[in-house]
PDB file of C-alpha atoms in Angstrom:
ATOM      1  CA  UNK A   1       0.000   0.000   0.000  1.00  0.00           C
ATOM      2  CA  UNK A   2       1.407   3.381  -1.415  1.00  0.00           C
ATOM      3  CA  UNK A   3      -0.174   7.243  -0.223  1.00  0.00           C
ATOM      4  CA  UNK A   4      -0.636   8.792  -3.654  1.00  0.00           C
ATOM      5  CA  UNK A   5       1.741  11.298  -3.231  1.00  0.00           C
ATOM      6  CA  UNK A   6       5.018   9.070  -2.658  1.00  0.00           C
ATOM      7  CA  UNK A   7       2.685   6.928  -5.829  1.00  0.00           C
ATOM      8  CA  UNK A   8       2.805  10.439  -8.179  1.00  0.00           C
ATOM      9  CA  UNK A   9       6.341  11.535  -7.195  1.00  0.00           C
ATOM     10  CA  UNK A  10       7.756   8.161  -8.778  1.00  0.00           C
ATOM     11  CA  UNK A  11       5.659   8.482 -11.180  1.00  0.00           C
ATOM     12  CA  UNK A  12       7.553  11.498 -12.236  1.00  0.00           C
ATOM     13  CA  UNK A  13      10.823  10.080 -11.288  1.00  0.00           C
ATOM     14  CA  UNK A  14      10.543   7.327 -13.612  1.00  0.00           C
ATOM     15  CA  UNK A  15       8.926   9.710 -16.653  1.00  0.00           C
ATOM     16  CA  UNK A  16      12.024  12.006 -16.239  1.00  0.00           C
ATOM     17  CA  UNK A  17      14.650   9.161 -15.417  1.00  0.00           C
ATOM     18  CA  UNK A  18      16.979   8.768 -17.919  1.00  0.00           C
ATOM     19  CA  UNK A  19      16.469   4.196 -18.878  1.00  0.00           C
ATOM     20  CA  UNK A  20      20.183   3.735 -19.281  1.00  0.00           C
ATOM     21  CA  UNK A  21      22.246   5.177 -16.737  1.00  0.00           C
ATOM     22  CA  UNK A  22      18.862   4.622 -14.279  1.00  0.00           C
ATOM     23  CA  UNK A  23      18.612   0.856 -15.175  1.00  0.00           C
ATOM     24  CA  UNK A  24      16.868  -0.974 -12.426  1.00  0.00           C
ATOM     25  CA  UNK A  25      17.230   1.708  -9.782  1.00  0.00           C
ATOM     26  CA  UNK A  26      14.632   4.684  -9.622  1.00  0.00           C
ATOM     27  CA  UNK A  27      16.632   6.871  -7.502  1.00  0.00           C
ATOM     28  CA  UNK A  28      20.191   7.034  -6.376  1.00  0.00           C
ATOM     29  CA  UNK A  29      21.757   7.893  -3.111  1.00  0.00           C
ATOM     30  CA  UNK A  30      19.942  10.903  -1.344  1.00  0.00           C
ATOM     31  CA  UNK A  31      20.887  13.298   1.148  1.00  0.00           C
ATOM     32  CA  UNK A  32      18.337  14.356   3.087  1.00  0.00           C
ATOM     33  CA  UNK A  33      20.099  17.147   5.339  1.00  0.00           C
ATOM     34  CA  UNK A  34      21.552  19.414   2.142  1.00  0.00           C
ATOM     35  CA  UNK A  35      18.693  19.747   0.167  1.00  0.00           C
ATOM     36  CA  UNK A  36      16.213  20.515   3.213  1.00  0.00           C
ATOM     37  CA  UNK A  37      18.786  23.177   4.529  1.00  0.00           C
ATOM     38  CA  UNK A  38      18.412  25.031   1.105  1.00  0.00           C
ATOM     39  CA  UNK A  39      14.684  24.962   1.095  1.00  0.00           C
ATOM     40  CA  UNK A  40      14.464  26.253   4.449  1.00  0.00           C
ATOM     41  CA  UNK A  41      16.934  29.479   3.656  1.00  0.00           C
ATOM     42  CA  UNK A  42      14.465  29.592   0.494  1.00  0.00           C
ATOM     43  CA  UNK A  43      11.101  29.629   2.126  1.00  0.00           C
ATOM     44  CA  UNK A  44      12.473  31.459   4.968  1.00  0.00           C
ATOM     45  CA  UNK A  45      14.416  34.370   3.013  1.00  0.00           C
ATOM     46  CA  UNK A  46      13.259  37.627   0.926  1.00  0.00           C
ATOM     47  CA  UNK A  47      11.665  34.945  -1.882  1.00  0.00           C
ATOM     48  CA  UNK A  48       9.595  33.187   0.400  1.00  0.00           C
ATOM     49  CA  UNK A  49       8.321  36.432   2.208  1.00  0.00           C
ATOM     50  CA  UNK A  50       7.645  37.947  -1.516  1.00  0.00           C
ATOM     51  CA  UNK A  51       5.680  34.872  -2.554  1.00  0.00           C
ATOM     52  CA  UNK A  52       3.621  35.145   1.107  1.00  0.00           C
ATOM     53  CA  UNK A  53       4.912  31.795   2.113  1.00  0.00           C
ATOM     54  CA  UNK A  54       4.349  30.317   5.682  1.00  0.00           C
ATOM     55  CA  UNK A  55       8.357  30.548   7.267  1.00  0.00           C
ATOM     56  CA  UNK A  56       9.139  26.991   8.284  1.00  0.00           C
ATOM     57  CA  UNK A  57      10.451  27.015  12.336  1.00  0.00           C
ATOM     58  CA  UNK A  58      14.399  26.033  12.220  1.00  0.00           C
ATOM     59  CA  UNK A  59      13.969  22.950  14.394  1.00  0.00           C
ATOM     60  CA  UNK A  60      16.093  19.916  13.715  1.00  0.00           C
ATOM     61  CA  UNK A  61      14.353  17.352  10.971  1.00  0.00           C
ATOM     62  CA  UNK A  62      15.172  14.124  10.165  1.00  0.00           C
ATOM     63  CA  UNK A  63      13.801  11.095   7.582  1.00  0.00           C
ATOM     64  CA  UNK A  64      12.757   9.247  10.885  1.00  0.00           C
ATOM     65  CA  UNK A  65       9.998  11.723  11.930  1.00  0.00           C
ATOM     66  CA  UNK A  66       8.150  11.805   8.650  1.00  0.00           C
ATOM     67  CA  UNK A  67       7.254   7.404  10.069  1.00  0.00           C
ATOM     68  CA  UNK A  68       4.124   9.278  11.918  1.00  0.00           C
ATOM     69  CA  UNK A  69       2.885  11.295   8.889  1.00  0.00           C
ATOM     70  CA  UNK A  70       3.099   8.120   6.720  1.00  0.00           C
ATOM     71  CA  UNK A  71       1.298   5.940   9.716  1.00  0.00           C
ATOM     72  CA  UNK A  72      -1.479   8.240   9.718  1.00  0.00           C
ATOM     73  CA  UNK A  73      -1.907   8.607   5.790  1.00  0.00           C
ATOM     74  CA  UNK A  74      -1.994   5.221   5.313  1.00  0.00           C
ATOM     75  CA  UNK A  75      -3.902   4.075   8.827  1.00  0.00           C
ATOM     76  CA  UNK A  76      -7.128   6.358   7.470  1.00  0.00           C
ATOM     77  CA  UNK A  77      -7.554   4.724   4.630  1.00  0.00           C
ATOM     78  CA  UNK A  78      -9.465   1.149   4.321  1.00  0.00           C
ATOM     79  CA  UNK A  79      -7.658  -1.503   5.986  1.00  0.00           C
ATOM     80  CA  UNK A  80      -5.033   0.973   6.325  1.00  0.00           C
ATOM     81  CA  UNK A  81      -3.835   0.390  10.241  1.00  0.00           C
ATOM     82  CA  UNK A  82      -2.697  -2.835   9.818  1.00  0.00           C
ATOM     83  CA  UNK A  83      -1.273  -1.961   6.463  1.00  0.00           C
ATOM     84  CA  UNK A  84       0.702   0.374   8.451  1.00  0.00           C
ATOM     85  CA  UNK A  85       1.859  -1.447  11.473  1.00  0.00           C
ATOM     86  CA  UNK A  86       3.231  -4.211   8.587  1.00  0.00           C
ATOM     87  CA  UNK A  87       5.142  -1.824   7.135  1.00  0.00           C
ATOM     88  CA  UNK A  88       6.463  -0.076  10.268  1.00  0.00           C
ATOM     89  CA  UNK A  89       7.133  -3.719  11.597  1.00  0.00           C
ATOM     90  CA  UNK A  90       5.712  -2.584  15.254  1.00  0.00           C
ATOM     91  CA  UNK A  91       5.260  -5.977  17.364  1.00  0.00           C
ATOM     92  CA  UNK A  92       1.598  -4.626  18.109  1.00  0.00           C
ATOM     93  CA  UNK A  93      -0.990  -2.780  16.484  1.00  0.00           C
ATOM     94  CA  UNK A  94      -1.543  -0.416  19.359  1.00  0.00           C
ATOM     95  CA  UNK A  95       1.915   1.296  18.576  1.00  0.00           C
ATOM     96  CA  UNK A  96       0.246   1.755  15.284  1.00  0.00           C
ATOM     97  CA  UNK A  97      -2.625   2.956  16.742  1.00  0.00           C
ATOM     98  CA  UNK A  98      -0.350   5.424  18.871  1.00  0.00           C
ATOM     99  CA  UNK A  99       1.351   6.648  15.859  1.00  0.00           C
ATOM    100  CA  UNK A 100      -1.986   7.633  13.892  1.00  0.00           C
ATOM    101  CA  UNK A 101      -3.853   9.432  16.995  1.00  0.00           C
ATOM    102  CA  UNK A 102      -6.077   6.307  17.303  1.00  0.00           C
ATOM    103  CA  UNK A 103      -5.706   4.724  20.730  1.00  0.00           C
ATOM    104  CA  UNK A 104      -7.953   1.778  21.079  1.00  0.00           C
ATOM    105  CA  UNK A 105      -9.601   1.924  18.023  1.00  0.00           C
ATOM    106  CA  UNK A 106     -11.320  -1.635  16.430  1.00  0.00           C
ATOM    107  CA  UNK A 107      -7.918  -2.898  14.996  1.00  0.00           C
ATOM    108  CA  UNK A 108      -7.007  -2.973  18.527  1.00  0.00           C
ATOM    109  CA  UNK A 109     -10.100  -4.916  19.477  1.00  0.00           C
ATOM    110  CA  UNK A 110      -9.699  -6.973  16.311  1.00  0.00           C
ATOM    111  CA  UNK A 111      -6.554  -8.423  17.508  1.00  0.00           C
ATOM    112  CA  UNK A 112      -7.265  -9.232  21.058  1.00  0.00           C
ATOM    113  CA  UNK A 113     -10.157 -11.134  19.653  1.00  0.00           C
ATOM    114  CA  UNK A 114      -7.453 -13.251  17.375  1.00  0.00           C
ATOM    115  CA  UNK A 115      -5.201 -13.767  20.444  1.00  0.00           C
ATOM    116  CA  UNK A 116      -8.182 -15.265  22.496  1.00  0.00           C
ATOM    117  CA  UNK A 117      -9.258 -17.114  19.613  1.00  0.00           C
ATOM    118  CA  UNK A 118      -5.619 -18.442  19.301  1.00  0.00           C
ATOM    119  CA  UNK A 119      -5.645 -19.406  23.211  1.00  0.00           C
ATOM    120  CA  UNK A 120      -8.406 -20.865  22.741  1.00  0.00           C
ATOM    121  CA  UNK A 121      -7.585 -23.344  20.009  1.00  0.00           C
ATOM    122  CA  UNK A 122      -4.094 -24.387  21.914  1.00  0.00           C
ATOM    123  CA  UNK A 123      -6.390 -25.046  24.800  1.00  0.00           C
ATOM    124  CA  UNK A 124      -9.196 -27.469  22.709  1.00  0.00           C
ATOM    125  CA  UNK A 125      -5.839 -28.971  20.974  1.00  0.00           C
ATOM    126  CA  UNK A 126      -3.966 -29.953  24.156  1.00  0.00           C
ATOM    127  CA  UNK A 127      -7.121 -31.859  25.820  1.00  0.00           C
ATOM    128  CA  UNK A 128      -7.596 -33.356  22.522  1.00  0.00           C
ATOM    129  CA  UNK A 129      -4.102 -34.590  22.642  1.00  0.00           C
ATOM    130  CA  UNK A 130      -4.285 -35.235  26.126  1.00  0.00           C
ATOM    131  CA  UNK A 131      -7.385 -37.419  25.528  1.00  0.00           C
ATOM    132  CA  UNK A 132      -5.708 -39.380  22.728  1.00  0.00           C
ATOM    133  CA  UNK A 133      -3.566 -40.223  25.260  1.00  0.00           C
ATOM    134  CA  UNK A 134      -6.059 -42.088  27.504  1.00  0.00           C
ATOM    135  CA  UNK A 135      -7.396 -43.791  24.401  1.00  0.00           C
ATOM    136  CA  UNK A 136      -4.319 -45.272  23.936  1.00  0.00           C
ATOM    137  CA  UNK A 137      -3.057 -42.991  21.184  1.00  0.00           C
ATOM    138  CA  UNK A 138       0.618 -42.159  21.428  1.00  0.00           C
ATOM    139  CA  UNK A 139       2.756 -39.373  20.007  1.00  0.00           C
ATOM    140  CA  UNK A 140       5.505 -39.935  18.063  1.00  0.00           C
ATOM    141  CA  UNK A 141       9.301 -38.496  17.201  1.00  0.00           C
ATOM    142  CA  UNK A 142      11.928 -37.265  19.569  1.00  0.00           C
ATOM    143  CA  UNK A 143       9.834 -35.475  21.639  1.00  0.00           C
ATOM    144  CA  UNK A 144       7.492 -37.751  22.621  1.00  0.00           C
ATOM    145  CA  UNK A 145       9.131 -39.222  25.479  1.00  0.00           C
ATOM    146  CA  UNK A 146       8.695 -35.657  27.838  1.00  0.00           C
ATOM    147  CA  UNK A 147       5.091 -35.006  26.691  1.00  0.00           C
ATOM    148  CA  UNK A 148       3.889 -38.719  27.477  1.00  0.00           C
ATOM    149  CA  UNK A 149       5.882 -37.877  30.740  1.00  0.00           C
ATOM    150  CA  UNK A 150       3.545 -34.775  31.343  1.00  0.00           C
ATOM    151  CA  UNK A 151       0.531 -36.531  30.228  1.00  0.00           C
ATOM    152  CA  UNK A 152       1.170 -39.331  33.185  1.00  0.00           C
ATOM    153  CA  UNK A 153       1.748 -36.362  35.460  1.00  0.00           C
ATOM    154  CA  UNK A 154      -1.544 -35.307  34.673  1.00  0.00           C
ATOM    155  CA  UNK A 155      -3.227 -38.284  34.711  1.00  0.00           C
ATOM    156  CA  UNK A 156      -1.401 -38.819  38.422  1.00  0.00           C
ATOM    157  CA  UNK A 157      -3.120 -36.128  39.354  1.00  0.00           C
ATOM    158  CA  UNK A 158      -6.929 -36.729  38.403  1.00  0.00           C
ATOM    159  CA  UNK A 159      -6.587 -39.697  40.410  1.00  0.00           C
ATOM    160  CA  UNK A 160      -5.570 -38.071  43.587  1.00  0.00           C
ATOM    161  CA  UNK A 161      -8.218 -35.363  43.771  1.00  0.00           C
ATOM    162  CA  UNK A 162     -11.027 -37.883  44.647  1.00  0.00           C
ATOM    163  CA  UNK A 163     -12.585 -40.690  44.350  1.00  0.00           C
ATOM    164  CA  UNK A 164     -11.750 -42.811  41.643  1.00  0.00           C
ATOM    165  CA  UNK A 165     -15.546 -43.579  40.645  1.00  0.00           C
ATOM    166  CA  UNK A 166     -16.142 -39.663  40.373  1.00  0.00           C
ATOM    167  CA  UNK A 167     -16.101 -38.507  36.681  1.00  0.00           C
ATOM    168  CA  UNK A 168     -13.795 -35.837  35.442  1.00  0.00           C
ATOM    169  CA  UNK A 169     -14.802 -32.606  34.028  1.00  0.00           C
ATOM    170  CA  UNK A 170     -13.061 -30.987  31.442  1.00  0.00           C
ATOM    171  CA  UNK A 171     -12.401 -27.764  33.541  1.00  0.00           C
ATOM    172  CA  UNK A 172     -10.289 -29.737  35.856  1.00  0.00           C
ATOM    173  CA  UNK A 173      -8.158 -31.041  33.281  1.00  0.00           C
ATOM    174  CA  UNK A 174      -7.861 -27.974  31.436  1.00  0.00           C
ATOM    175  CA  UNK A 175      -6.594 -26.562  34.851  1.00  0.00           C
ATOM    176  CA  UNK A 176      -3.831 -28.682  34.674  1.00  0.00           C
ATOM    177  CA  UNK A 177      -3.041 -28.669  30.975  1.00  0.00           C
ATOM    178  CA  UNK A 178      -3.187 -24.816  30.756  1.00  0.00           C
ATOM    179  CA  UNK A 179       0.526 -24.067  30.861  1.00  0.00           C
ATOM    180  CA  UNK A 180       1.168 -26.339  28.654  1.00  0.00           C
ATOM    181  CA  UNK A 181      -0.876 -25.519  25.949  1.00  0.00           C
ATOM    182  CA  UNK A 182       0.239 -22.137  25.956  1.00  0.00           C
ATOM    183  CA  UNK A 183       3.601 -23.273  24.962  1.00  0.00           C
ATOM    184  CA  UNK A 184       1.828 -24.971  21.956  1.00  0.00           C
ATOM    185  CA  UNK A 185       2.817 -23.648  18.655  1.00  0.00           C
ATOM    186  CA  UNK A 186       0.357 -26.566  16.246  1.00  0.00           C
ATOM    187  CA  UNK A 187       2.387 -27.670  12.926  1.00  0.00           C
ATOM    188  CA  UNK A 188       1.181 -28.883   9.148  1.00  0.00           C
ATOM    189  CA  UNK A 189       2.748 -32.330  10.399  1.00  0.00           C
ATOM    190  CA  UNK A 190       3.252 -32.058  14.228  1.00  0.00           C
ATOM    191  CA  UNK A 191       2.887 -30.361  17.486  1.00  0.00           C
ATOM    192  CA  UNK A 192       5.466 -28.415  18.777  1.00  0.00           C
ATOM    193  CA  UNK A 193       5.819 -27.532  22.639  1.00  0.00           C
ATOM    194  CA  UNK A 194       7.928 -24.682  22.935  1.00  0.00           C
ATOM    195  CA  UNK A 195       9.762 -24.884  26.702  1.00  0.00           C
ATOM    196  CA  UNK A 196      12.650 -24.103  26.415  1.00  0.00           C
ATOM    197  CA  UNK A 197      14.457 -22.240  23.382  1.00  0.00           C
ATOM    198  CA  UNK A 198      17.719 -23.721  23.906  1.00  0.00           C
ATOM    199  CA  UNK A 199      16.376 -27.145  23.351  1.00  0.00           C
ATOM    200  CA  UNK A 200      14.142 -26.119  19.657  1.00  0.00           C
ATOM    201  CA  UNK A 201      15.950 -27.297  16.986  1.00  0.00           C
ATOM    202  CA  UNK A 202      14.814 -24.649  14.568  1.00  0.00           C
ATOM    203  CA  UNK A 203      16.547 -21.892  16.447  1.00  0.00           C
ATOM    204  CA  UNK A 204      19.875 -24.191  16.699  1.00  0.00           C
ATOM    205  CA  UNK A 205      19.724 -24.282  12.498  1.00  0.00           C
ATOM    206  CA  UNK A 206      18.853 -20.584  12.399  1.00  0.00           C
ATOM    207  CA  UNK A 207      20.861 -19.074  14.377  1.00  0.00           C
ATOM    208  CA  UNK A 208      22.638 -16.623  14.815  1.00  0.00           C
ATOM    209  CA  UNK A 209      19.233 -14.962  12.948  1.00  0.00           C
ATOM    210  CA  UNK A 210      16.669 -16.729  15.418  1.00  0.00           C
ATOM    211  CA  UNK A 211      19.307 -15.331  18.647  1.00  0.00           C
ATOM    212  CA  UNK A 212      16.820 -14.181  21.415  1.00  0.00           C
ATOM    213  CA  UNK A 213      13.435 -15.377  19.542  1.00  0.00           C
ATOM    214  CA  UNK A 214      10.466 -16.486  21.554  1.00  0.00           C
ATOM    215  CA  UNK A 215       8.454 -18.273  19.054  1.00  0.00           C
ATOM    216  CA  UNK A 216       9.723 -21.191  17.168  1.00  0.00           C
ATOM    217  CA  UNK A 217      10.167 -21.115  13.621  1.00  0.00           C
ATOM    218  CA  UNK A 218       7.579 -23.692  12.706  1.00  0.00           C
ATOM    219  CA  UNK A 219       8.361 -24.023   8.981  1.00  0.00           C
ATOM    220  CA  UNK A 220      12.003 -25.205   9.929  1.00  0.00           C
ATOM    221  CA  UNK A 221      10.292 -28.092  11.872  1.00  0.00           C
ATOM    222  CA  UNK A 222      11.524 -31.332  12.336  1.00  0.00           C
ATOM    223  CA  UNK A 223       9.833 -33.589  14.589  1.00  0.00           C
ATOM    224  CA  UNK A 224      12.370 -36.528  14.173  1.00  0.00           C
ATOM    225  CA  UNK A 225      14.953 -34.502  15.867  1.00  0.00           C
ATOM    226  CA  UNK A 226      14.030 -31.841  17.926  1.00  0.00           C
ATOM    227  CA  UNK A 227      12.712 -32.831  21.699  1.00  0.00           C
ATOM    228  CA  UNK A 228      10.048 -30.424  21.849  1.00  0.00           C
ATOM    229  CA  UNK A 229       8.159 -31.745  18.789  1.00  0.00           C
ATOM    230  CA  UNK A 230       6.188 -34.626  19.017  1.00  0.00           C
ATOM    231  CA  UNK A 231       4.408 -36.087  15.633  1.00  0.00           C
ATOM    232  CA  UNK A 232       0.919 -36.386  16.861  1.00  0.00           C
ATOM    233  CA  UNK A 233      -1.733 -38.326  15.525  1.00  0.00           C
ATOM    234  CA  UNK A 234      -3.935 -35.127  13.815  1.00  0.00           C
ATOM    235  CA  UNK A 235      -2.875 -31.818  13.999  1.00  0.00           C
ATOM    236  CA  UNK A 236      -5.548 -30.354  11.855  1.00  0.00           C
ATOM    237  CA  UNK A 237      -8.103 -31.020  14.695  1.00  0.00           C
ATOM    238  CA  UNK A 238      -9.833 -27.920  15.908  1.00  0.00           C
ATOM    239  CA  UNK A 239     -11.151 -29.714  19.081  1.00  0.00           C
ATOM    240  CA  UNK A 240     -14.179 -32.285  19.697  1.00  0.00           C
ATOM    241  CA  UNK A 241     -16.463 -33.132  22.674  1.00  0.00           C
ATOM    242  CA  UNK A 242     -14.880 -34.777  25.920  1.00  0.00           C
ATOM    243  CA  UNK A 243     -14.706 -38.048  25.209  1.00  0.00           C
ATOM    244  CA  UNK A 244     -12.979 -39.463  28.604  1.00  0.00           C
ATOM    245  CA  UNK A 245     -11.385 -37.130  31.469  1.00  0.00           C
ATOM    246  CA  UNK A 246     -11.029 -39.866  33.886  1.00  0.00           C
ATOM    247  CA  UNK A 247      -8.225 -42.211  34.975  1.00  0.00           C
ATOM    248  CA  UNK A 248      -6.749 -43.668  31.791  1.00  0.00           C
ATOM    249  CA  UNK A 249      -7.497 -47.517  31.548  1.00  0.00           C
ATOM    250  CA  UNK A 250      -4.788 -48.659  28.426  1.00  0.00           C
ATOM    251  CA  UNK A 251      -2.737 -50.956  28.722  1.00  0.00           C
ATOM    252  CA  UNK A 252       0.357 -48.575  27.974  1.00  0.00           C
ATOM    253  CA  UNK A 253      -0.507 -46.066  30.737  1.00  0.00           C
ATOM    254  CA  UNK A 254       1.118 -47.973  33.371  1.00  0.00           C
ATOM    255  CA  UNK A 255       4.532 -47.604  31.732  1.00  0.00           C
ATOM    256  CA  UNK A 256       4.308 -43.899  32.951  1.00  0.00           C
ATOM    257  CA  UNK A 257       2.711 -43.550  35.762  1.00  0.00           C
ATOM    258  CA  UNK A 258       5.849 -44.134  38.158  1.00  0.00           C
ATOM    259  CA  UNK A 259       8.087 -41.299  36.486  1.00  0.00           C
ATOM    260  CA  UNK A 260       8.420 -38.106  38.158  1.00  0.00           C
ATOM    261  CA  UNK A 261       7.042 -34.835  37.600  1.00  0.00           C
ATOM    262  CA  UNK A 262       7.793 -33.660  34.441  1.00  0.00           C
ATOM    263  CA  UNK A 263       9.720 -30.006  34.394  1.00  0.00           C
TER     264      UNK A 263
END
């Protein structure tokens, strides 16, 4: 997205640009400071006063602080806020919103609606998983072996807060799966449960690039080597009824229910 006026002055650029010595560049090197300092003694001396123009205060100007005139340009137009906090790569929209004199306007709103969406989803995906569990469905990869851990954990502890004829509900598990699904970052072909950063594989390939990053990079995934990212049975699950909360009757649960708490 392009204000008309930067969309006109290359238009004019290009129209007066000269195709051979201006091959595949529209404008050379430009420096800012000289040409600005000869405006302002222009506008400011005897033939700006003849031609009645405004003077312009001698205050220090740089590129930088034109960023707010081209946030609010662009974040009035349709669409236009998160148009601008793309290209002005803030982390949140209510920067944007800061820049273009609209503090918590419906972009704003727009977004914590996505985020609780997203928590949301992580939260139907990990009981899902967690059920598959009880049903006897495992993970697989390198990264099984810590979340089956967890899952026993959990499992553990539905047994000890009563009595073992009393059904489940889902709020009690989701209690206990809630930090862990917040760590949950879902894959096209697995899940990936990002603990600890030192541990995720992608950063270890990316870096130095991925130094001090919070998210994993989920299209560098590999779930047969990194130990925070289990191939699960169905990742493209958006969540389904509670099918069993209560103590998990497989044959393969017993393998983990005498392991300690998971970290």
């Amino acid at each position: 997205m392009t204000i008309k006026q930067a969309y006109d002055t290359a238009d004019v650029a290009a129209s007066l640009a000269d195709p051979v010595k201006n091959a595949g560049h529209l404008f050379k090197s430009l420096s800012f400071f000289t040409p600005y300092k000869w405006f302002l003694t222009w506008v400011n001396g005897p033939e700006g006063r003849r031609l009645g123009l405004a003077p312009i205060p001698e205050v220090p100007v740089s590129l930088r602080m034109l960023r707010r005139t081209l946030a609010v340009e662009m974040a009035h137009r349709s669409g236009g806020l998160l148009a601008a906090k793309i290209h002005l790569k803030h982390i949140s929209v209510v920067t944007t919103e800061g820049y273009a004199d609209r503090p918590g306007g419906a972009q704003s709103v727009l977004m914590a609606e996505f985020g609780q969406e997203e928590r949301e989803h992580k939260m139907r995906v990990a009981l899902d998983a967690f059920q598959d569990y009880q049903n006897g469905i495992r993970p697989a990869g390198h990264g099984a072996s810590d979340l089956l851990d967890f899952f026993a954990f959990v499992d553990e502890q539905l047994d000890l807060s009563g009595a073992p004829n009393i059904k489940r509900s889902d709020q009690e598990v989701t209690n206990l799966l809630a930090k862990r699904a917040k760590s949950l970052h879902p894959g096209p072909a697995n899940y990936c449960w990002f603990l600890d950063p030192s541990k995720a594989l992608c950063l270890k390939l990316a870096a130095p690039h991925a130094r001090g990053a919070t998210e994993p990079l989920i299209g560098m995934c590999d779930s047969a080597r990194c130990p925070q990212a289990p191939t699960m049975p169905d990742t493209a699950r958006c969540g389904q009824p509670a099918r069993r909360v209560g103590r998990s009757s497989s044959p393969q649960s017993g393998a983990h229910s005498g392991r300690r708490r998971p970290g």
